[in-house]
Tab-separated table of C-alpha atoms in Angstrom:
chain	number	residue	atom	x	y	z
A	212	UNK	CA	12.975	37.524	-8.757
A	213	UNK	CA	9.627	38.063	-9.202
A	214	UNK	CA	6.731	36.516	-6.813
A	215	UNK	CA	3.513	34.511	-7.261
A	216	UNK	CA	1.178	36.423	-8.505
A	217	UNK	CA	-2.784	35.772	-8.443
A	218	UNK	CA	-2.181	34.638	-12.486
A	219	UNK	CA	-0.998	30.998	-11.574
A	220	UNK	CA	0.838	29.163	-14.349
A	221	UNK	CA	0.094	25.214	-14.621
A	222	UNK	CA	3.362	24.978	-11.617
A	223	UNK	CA	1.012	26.604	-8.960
A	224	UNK	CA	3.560	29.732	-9.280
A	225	UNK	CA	2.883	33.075	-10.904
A	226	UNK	CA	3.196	32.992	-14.681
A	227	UNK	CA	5.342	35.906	-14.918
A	228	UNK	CA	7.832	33.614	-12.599
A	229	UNK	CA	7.587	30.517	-14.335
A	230	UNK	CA	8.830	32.455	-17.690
A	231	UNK	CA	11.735	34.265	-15.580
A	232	UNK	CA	12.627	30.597	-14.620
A	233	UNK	CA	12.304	29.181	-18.302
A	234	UNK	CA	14.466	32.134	-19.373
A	235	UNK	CA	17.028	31.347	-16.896
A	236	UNK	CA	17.074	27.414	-17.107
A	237	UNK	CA	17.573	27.641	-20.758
A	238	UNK	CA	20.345	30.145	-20.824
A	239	UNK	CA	21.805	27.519	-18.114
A	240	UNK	CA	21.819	24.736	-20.078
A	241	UNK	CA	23.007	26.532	-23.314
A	242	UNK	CA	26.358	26.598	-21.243
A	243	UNK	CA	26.815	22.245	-20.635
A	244	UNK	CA	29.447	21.280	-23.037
A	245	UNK	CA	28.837	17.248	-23.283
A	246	UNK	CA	32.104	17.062	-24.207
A	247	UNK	CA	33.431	18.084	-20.645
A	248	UNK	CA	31.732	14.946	-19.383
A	249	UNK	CA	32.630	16.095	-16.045
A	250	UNK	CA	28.931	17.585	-15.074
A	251	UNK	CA	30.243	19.288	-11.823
A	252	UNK	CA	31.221	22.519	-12.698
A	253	UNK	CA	27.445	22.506	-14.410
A	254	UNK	CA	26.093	21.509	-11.245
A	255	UNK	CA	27.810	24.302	-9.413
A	256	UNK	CA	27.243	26.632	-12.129
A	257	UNK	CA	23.155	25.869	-11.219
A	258	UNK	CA	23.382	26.509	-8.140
A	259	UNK	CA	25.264	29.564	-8.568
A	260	UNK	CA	22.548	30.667	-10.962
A	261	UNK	CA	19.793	29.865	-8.042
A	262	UNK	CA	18.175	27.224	-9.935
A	263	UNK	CA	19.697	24.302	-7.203
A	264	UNK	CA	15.879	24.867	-5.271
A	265	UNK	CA	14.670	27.772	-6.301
A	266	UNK	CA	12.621	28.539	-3.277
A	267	UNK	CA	16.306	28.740	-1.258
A	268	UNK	CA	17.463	31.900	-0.254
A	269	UNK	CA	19.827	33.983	-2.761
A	270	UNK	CA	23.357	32.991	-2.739
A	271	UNK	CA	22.210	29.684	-1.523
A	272	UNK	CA	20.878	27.731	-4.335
A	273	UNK	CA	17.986	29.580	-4.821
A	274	UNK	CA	16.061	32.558	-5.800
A	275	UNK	CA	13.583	33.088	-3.534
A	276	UNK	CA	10.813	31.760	-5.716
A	277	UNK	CA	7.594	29.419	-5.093
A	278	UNK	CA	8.708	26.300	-3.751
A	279	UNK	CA	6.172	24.829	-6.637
A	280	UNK	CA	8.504	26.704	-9.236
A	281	UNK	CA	11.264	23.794	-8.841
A	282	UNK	CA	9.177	21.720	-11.560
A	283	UNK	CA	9.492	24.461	-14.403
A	284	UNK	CA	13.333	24.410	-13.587
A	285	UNK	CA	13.545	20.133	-13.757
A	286	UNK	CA	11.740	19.951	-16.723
A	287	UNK	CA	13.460	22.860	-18.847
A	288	UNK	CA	16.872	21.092	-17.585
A	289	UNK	CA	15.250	17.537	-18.523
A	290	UNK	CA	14.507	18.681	-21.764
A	291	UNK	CA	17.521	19.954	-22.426
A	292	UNK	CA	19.493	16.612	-21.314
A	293	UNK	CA	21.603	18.238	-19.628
A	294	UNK	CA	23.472	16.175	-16.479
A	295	UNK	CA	21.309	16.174	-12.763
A	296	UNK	CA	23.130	15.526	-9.231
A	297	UNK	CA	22.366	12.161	-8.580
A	298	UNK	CA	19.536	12.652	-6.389
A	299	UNK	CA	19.036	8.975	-5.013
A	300	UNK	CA	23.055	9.109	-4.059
A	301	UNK	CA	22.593	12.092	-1.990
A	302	UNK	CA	18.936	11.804	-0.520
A	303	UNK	CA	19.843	12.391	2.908
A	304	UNK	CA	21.391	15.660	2.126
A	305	UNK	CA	18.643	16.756	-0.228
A	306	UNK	CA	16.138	15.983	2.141
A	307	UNK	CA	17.258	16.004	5.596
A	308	UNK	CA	20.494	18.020	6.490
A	309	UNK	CA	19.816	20.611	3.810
A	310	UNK	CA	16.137	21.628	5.304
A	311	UNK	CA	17.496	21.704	8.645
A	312	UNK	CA	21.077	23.688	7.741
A	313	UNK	CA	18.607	26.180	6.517
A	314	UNK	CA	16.453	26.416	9.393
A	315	UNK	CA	18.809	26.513	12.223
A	316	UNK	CA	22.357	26.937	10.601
A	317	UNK	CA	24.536	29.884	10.964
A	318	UNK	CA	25.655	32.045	8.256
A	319	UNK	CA	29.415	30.724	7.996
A	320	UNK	CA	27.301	27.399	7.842
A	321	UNK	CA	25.452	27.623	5.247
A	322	UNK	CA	28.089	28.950	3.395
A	323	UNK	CA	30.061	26.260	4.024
A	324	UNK	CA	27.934	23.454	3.533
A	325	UNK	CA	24.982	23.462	1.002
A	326	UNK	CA	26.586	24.099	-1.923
A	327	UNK	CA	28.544	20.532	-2.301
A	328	UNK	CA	25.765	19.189	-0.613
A	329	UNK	CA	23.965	19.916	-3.632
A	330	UNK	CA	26.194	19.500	-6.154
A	331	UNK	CA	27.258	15.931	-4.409
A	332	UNK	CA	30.633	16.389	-3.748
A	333	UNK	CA	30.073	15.789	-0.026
A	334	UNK	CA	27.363	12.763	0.998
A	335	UNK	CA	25.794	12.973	4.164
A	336	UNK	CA	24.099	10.473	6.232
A	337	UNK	CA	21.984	10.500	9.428
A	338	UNK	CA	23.323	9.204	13.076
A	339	UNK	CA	20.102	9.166	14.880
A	340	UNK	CA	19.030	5.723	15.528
A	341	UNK	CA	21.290	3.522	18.014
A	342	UNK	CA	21.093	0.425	19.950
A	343	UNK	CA	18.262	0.601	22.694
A	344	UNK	CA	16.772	3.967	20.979
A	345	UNK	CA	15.104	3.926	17.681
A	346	UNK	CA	11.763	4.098	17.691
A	347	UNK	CA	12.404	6.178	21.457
A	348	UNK	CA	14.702	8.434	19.618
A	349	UNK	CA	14.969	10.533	22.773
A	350	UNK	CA	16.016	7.450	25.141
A	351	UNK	CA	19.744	7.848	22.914
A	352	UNK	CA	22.662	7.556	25.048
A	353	UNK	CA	25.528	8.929	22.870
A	354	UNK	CA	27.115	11.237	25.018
A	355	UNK	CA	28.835	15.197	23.864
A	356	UNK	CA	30.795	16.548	26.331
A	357	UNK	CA	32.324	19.759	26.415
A	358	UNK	CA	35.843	19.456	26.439
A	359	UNK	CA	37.596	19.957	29.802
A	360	UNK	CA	34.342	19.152	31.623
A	361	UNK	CA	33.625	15.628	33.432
A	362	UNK	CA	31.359	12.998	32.163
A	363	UNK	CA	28.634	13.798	34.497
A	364	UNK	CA	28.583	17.386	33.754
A	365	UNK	CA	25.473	19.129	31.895
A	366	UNK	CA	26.673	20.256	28.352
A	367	UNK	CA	25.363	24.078	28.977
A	368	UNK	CA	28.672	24.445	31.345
A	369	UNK	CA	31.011	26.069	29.862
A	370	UNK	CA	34.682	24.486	30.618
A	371	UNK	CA	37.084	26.903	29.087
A	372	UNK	CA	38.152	27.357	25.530
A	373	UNK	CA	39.694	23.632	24.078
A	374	UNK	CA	40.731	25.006	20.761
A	375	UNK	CA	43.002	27.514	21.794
A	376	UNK	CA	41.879	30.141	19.885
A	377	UNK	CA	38.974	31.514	22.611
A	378	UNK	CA	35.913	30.419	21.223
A	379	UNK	CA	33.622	27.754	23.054
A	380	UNK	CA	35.311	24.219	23.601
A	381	UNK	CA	34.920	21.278	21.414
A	382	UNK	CA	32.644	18.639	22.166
A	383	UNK	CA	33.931	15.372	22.466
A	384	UNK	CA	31.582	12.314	21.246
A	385	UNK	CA	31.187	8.757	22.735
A	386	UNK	CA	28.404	6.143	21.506
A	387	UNK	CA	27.094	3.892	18.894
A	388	UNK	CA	24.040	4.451	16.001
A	389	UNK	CA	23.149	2.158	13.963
A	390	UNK	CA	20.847	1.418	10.634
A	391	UNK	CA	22.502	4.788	8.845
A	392	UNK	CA	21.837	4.583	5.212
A	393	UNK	CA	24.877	5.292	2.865
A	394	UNK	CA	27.755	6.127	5.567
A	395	UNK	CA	30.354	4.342	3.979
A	396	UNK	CA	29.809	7.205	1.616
A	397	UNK	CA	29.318	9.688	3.743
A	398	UNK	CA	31.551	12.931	4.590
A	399	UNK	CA	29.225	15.086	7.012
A	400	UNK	CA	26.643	13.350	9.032
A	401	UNK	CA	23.896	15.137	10.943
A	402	UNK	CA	24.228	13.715	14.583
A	403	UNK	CA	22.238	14.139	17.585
A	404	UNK	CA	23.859	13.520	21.007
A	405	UNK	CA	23.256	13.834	24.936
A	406	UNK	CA	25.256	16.922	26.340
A	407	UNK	CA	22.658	16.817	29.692
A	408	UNK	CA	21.656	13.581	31.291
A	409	UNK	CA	20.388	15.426	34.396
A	410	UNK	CA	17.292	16.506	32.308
A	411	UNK	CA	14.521	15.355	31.168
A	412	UNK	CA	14.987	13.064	28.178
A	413	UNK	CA	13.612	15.786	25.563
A	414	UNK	CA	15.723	18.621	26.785
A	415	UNK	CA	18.885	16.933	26.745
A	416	UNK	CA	20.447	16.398	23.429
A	417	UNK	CA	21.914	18.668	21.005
A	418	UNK	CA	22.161	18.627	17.388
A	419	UNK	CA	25.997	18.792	15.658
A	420	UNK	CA	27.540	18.357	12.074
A	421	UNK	CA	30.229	15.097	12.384
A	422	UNK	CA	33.496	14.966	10.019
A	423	UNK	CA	32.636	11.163	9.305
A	424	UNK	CA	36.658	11.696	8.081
A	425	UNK	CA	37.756	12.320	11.563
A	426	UNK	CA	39.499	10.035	13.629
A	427	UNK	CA	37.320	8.262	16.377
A	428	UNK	CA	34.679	7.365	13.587
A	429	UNK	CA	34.352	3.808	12.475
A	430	UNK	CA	31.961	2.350	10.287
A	431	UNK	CA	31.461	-1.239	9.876
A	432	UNK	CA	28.669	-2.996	7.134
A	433	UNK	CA	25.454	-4.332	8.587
A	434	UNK	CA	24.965	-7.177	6.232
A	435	UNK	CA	20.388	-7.272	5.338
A	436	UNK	CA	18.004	-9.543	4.406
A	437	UNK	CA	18.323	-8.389	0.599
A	438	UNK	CA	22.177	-9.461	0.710
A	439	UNK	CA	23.499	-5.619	0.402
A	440	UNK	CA	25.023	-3.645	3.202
A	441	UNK	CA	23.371	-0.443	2.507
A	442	UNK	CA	22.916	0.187	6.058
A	443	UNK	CA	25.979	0.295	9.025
A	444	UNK	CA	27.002	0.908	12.265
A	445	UNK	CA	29.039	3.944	13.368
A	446	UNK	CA	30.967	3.820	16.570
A	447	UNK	CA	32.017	7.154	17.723
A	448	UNK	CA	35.035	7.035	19.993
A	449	UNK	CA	36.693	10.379	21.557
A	450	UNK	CA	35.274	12.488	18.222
A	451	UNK	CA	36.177	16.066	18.211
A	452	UNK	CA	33.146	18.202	17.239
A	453	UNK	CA	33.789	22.151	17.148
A	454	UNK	CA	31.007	23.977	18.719
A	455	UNK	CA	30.877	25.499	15.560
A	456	UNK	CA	29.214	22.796	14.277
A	457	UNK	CA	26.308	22.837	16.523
A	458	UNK	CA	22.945	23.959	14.766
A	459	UNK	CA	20.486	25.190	17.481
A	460	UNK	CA	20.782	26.221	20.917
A	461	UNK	CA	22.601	23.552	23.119
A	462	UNK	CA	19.817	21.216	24.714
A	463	UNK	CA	17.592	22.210	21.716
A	464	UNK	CA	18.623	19.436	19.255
A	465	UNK	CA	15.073	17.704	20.095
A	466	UNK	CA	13.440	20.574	18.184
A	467	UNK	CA	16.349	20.628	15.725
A	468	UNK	CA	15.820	16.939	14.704
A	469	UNK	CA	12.119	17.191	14.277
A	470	UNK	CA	12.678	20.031	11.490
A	471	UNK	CA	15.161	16.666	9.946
A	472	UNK	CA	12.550	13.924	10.792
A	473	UNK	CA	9.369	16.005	9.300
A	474	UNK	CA	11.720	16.409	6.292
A	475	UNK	CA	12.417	12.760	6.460
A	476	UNK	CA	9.123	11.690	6.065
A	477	UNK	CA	8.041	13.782	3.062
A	478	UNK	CA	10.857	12.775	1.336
A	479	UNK	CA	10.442	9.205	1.575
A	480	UNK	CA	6.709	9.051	1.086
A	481	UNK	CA	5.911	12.534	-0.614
A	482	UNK	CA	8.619	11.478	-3.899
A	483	UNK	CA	6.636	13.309	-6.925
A	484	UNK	CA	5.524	10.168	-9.389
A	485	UNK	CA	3.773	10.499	-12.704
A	486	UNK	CA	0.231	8.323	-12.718
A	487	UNK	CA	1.122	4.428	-12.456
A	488	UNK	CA	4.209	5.492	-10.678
A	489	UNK	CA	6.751	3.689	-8.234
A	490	UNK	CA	6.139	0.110	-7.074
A	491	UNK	CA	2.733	-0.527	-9.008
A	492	UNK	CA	4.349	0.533	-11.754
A	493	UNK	CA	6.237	-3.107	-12.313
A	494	UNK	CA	3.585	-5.086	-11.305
A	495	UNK	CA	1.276	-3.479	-13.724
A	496	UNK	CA	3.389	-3.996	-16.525
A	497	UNK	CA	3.874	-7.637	-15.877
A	498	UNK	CA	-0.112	-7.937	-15.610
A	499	UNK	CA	-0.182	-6.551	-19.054
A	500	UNK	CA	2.776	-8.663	-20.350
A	501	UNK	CA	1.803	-11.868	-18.696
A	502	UNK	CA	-1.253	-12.555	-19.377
A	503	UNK	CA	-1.064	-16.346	-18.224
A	504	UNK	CA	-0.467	-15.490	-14.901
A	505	UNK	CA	-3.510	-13.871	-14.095
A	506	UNK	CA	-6.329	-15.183	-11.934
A	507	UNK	CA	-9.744	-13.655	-10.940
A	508	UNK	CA	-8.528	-13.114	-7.280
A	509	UNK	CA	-5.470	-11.454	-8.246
A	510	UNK	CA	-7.192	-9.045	-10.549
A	511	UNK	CA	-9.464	-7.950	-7.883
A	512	UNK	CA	-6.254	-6.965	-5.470
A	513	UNK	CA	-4.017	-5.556	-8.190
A	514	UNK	CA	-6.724	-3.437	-8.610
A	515	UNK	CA	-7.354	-1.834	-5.504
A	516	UNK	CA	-3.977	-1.108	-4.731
A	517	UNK	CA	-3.632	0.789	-7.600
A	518	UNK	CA	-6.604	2.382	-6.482
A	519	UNK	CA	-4.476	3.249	-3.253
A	520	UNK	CA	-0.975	4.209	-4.778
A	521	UNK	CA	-3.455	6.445	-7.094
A	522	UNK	CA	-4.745	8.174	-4.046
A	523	UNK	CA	-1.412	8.469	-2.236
A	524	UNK	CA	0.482	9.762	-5.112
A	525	UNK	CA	-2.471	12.548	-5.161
A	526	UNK	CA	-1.996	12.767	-1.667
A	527	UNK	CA	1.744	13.230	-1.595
A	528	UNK	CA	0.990	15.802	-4.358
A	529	UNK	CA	-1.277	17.483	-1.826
A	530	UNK	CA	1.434	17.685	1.048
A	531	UNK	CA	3.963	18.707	-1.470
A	532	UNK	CA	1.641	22.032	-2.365
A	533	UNK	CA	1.166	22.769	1.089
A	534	UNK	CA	4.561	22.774	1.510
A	535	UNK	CA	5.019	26.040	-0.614
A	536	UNK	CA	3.704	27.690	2.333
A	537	UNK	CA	5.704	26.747	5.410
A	538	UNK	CA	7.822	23.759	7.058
A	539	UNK	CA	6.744	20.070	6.791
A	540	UNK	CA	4.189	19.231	9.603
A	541	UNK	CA	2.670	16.034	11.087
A	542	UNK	CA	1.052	15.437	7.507
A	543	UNK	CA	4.247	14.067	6.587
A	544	UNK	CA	3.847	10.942	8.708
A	545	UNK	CA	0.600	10.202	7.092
A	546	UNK	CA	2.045	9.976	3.383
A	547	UNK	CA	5.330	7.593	4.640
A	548	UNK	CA	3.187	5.112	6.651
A	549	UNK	CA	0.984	4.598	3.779
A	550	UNK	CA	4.155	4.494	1.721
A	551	UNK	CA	5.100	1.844	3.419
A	552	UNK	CA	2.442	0.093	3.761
A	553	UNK	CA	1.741	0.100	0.189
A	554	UNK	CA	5.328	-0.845	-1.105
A	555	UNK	CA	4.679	-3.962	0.957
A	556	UNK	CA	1.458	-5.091	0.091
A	557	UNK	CA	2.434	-3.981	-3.881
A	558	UNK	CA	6.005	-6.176	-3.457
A	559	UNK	CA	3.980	-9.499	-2.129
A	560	UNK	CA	1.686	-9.134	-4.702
A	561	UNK	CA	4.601	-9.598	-7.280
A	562	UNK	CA	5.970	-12.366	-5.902
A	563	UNK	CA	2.664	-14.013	-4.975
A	564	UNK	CA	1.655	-13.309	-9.173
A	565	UNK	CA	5.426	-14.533	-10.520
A	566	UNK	CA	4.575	-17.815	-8.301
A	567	UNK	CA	8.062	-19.925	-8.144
A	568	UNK	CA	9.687	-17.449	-10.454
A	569	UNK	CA	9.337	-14.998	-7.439
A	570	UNK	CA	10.937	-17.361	-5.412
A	571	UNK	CA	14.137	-16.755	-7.491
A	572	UNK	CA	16.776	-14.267	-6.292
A	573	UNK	CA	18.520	-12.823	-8.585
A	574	UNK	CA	21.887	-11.754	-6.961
A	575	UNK	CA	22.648	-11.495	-3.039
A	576	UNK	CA	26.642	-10.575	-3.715
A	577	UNK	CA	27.158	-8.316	-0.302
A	578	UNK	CA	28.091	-4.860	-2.174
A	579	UNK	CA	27.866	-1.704	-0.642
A	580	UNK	CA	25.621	0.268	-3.118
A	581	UNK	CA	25.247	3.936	-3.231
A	582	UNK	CA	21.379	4.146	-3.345
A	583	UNK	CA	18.779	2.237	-3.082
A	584	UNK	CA	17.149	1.114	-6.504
A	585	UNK	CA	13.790	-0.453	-6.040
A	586	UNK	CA	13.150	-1.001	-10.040
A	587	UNK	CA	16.546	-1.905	-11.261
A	588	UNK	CA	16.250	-4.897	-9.161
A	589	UNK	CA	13.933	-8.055	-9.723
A	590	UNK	CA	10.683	-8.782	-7.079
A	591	UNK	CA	12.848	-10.554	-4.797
A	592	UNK	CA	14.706	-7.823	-4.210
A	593	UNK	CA	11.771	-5.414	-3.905
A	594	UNK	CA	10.121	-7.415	-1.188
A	595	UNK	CA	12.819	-8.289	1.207
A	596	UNK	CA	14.102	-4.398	0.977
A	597	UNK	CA	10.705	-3.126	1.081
A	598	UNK	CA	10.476	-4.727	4.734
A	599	UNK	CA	12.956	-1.659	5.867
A	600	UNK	CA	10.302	0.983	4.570
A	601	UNK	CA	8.011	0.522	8.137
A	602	UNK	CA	10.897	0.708	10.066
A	603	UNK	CA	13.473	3.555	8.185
A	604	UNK	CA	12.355	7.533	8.753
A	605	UNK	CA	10.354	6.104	11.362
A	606	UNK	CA	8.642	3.164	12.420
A	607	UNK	CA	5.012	2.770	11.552
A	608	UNK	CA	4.181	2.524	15.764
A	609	UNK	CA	5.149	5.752	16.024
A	610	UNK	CA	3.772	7.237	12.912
A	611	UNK	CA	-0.039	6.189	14.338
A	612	UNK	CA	1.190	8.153	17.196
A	613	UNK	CA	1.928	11.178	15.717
A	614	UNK	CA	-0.981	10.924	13.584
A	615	UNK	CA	-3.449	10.250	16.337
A	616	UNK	CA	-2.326	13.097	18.618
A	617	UNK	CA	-1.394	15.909	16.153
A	618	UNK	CA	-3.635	15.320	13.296
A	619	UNK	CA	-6.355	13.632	14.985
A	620	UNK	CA	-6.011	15.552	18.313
A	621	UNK	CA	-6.503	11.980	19.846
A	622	UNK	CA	-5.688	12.207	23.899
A	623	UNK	CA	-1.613	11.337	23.879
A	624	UNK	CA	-0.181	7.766	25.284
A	625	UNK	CA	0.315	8.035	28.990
A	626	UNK	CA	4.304	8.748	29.576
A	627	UNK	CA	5.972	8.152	32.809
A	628	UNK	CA	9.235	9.769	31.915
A	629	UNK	CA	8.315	12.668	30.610
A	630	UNK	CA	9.293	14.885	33.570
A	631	UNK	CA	12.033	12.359	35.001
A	632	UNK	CA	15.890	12.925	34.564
A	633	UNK	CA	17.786	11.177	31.333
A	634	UNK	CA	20.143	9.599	34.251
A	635	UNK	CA	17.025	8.393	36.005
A	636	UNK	CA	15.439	6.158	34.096
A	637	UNK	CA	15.722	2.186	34.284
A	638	UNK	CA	17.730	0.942	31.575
C-alpha cells in the first residue's frame, strides 16, 4: 500500500493512494451479487480486502493507509450501492472496543475479535458506568478476583492456575453497571472492574472482554423518558473471565479505558455530517415548509444555532484530521459537550416552533430498539432522548474538567482521594 505523499488528493491522503483505493473498492463491489441478499459474506469479503478501516493494520481490516483515506473507500462503495454494516447497530464496537482492541489487545485477540466486530455478527456494549460511579468512573466497585484468591486479596496475586490447563487463573466478576446502551444485543462487552481495593482508586481496576452469553450475566430493561428501553442494567454474578481476556497490564485498565472514553467522545460528537447536517437539519426544513409558524424571535435563534452546528461540524471535521496522526486526545471532549449542548438547544427549538403539535408524542410503546434514530422519530422524541446526550460518553461536569485542565492547562480541582486506598474511602 502506498503512503501519503506531499501530492494530497481532495481526502487529505496522497493521490497515488486514493486511486489504489478506488481501484480496489471498485473491484470489491464488482463481486456483491444483490441477489444473495445476505450482505455478510460481502462484509467479510471487505474486510478481508482491507477496506473495513483502511488505516488498520494488514490482516486486520485495513491496509495501512491514511486514516483520511476511509472517505474514498465509503463513497466508491456508496456509489456502487452496495450493502454497509449497520453502523448505528454496532457503534460501540466501531468506536469504542475496536480502538482499544487495537491499542492494547494481544495478537490471538485481535484475531479473534475485530473481524465480526466489523462485519456485525457480534454487538458489543460498554459496562463502565454503575450505581454510585458514573461521572467518578474510578469510585466503581465491581469487584475481579482471581480465582482461588480471597475477596480482600489484590488482583496482581497470583492464586494458582483455575483452568486447569497452567495458564493464569480466571477472574471471577461480582457487581452491577448500569445505563449500557444496546446490551440486550450485545455478545462481548468491554468491562472495567476492581482487582485491587488496597490502592489508590486509579491504580486499581483492570480492563477485561465479558461473554455477555455466559452464565452469571443478567440484563434487565431500564424503561426512559422517551418510552424505549435502549439502555439496561447488567448484574454480574460469579462471571468467569479468562485472563486471556484482559487487555492491558492488570491494575492498568484506568489507562486502558481512557484510550475507550477518548474514542467515545469523538464518536459521539466528531460523526462526519454534510453542511445542514444532524439535528438542524429537521428544524430547518420545517422553517422552510412552514412558513406560518415563524416569528421574528424564532428566526433570530434558528439562526444562530445553525451558526453553531456550522462551526461544530467544521470543528468535528478538524478533530477528525488530526486524528490521522495519532490517538484521540482531550479535544474529543470539546466536540461532545458542544454536541450536546447543541442537540438540546436545536430539539427545544422544534418543539417550542411546532407549538401544541410538539406537545404530541407520537409513540411511547416500550421496545427495545437496536440504535438510536434521532430523525426517524418526530420532535418529541428528539427532545426527551436528546436529554441523555449530557449525560452518555460522559457527563458535561466532567467534560469542563477535562477541558479546563488539559486543554486549557487550568490548575486541576483539589482531590482528597487521590493518594488514599479504594477500601478507604467513605462510601
Amino acid at each position: 500500500m502506498a503512503r501519503a505523499g506531499k501530492d494530497a488528493g481532495p481526502f487529505g491522503a496522497g493521490r497515488e493512494v486514493e486511486e489504489d483505493l478506488r481501484r480496489r473498492a471498485a473491484a470489491l463491489a464488482r463481486r456483491w451479487d444483490p441477489g444473495d441478499g445476505v450482505p455478510l459474506d460481502f462484509l467479510r469479503a471487505r474486510f478481508d480486502a482491507g477496506l473495513a478501516w483502511v488505516h488498520f493494520p494488514v490482516g486486520l481490516g485495513g491496509l495501512g493507509a491514511p486514516r483520511a483515506a476511509q472517505r474514498v473507500v465509503d463513497e466508491e462503495l456508496a456509489a456502487a450501492g452496495v450493502p454497509d454494516n449497520a453502523p448505528g447497530r454496532i457503534g460501540i464496537g466501531l468506536g469504542m472496543a475496536a480502538p482499544t482492541i487495537l491499542r492494547y489487545g494481544t495478537e490471538e485477540q485481535k484475531q479473534r475479535f475485530l473481524r465480526p466486530l466489523w462485519t456485525g455478527e457480534e454487538v458489543w456494549c460498554q459496562l463502565f458506568s454503575e450505581p454510585g460511579a458514573g461521572s467518578d468512573l474510578a469510585g466503581l466497585r465491581t469487584r475481579a478476583v482471581r480465582e482461588g484468591a480471597g475477596a480482600g486479596a489484590g488482583g496482581g496475586e497470583e492464586a494458582g492456575s483455575g483452568d486447569g490447563t497452567g495458564g493464569a487463573p480466571d477472574w471471577i466478576v461480582d457487581g452491577q453497571k448500569v445505563w449500557t446502551s444496546g446490551a440486550h444485543n450485545a455478545r462481548w462487552a468491554i468491562l472495567i472492574a476492581r482487582t485491587d481495593p488496597g490502592v489508590p482508586k486509579h491504580q486499581g481496576i483492570s480492563y477485561f472482554v465479558c461473554d455477555m452469553t455466559d452464565p452469571g450475566v443478567d440484563v434487565r430493561p431500564l424503561r426512559q423518558i422517551t418510552g424505549e428501553a435502549e439502555f439496561n442494567e447488567v448484574f454480574l454474578t460469579g462471571v468467569r473471565i479468562p485472563d486471556a481476556h484482559r487487555l492491558g497490564g492488570v491494575g492498568e485498565g484506568w489507562r486502558v479505558a481512557q484510550t475507550t472514553l477518548m474514542n467515545e467522545r469523538v464518536a459521539i460528537g466528531g460523526t462526519a455530517l454534510p453542511r445542514e447536517g444532524g439535528m438542524i437539519r429537521p428544524v430547518a426544513a420545517l422553517w422552510r415548509e412552514r412558513p406560518e409558524l415563524r416569528t421574528p424571535e424564532l428566526h433570530d435563534r434558528l439562526l444562530g444555532l445553525w451558526v453553531e452546528a456550522e462551526a461544530a461540524r467544521l470543528g468535528a471535521e478538524r478533530v477528525r484530521q488530526q486524528l490521522a496522526a495519532g490517538a484521540p486526545g482531550p479535544e474529543g471532549s470539546g466536540l461532545k459537550l458542544a454536541f450536546a449542548g447543541l442537540n438540546q438547544r436545536i430539539s427545544g427549538l422544534e418543539v417550542e416552533l411546532l407549538g401544541e403539535e410538539g406537545l404530541r408524542y407520537g409513540d411511547w410503546t416500550a421496545v427495545r430498539p437496536e440504535s438510536v434514530d434521532f430523525y426517524g422519530r418526530d420532535a418529541g422524541y428528539r427532545y426527551l432522548r436528546a436529554k441523555g446526550n449530557s449525560i452518555e460518553g460522559g457527563t458535561s461536569e466532567i467534560l469542563r474538567n477535562i477541558i479546563a485542565e488539559r486543554v486549557l492547562g487550568l490548575p486541576a480541582e483539589p482531590r482528597t482521594d487521590k493518594d488514599a486506598a479504594w477500601k478507604d474511602l467513605p462510601r
